[in-house]
mmCIF file of C-alpha atoms in Angstrom:
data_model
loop_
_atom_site.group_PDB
_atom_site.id
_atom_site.type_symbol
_atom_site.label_atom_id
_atom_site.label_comp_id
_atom_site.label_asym_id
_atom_site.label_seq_id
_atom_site.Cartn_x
_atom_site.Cartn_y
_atom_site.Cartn_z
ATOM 1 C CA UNK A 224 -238.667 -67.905 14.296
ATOM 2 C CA UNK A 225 -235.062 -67.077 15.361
ATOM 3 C CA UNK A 226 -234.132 -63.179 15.152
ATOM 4 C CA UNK A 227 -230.671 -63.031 13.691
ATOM 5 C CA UNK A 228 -230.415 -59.006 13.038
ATOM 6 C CA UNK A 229 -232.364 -57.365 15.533
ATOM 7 C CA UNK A 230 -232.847 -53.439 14.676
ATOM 8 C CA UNK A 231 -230.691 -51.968 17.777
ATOM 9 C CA UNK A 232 -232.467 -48.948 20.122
ATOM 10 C CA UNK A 233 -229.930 -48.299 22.647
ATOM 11 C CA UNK A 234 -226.115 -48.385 22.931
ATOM 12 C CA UNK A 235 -223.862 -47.705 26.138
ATOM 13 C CA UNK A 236 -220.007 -47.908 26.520
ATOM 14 C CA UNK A 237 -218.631 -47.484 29.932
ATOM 15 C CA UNK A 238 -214.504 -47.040 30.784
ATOM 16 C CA UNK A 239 -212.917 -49.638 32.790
ATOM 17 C CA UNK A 240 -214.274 -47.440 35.933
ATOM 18 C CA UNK A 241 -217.702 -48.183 34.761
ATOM 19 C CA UNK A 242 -218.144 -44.183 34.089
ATOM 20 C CA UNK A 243 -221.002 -44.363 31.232
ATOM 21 C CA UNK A 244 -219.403 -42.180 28.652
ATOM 22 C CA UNK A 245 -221.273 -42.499 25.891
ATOM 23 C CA UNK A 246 -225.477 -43.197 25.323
ATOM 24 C CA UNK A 247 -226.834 -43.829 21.761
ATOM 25 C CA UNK A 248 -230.298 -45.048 20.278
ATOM 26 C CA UNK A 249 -231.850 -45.575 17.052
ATOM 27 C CA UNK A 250 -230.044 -42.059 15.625
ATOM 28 C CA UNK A 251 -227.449 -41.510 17.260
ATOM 29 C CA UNK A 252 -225.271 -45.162 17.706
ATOM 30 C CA UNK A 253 -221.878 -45.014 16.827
ATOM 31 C CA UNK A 254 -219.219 -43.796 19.399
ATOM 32 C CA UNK A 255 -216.569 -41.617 17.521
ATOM 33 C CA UNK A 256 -214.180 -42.799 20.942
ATOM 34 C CA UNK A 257 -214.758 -39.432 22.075
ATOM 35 C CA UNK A 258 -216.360 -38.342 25.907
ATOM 36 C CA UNK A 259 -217.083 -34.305 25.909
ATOM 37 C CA UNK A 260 -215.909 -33.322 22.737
ATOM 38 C CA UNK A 261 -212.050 -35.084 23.566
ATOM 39 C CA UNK A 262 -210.075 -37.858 22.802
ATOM 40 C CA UNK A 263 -210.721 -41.350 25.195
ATOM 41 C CA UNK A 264 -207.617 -42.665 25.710
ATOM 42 C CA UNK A 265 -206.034 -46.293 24.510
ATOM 43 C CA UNK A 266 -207.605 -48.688 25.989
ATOM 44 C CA UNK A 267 -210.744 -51.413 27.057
ATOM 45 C CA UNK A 268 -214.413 -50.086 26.524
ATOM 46 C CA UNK A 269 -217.546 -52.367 27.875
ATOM 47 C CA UNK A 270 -220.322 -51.889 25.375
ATOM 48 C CA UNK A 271 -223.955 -53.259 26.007
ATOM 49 C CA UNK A 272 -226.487 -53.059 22.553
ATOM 50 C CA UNK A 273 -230.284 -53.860 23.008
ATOM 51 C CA UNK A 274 -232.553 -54.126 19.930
ATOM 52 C CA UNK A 275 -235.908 -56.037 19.242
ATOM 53 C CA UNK A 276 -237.007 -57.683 16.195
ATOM 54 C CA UNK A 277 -240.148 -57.507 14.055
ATOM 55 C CA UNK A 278 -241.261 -60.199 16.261
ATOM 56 C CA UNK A 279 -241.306 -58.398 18.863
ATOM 57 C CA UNK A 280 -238.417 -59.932 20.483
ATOM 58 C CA UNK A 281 -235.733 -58.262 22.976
ATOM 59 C CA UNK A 282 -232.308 -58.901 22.361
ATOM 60 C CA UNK A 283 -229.337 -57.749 24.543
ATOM 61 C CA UNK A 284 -225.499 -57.984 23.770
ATOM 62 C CA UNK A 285 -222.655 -56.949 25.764
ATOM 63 C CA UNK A 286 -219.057 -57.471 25.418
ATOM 64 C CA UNK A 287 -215.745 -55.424 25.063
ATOM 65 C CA UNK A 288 -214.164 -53.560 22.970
ATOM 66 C CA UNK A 289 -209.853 -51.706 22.237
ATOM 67 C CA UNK A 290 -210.114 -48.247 21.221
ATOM 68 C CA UNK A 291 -206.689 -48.017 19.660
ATOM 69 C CA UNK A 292 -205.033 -44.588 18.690
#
């Protein structure tokens, strides 16, 4: 059986220096675009999500993502 919504644990977004600038897990996982309380700029953000299913599964996604202001 075939996970297709895995229940994610950990989220990190890097800038295109690949400074981490933001960690989340299973409370805290949406970036507001923000690195020490300010602004990111416009730009390119690499993301990478891991989650596991009921089955006990590990599932790992990366890809990019334009924080526009």
């Amino acid at each position: 059986q075939t996970c297709a919504l895995p229940i994610f644990s950990e989220l990190l977004v890097y800038d295109r220096k690949s400074s981490l600038i933001f960690r989340g897990d299973k409370t805290s996982n949406q970036w507001d675009g923000t690195f020490r309380n300010k602004l990111m700029p416009s730009g390119v953000y690499i993301y990478f999500l891991k989650g596991s299913c009921g089955n006990g599964e590990i599932k790992s996604f990366k890809g990019d993502v334009t924080l526009v202001r």
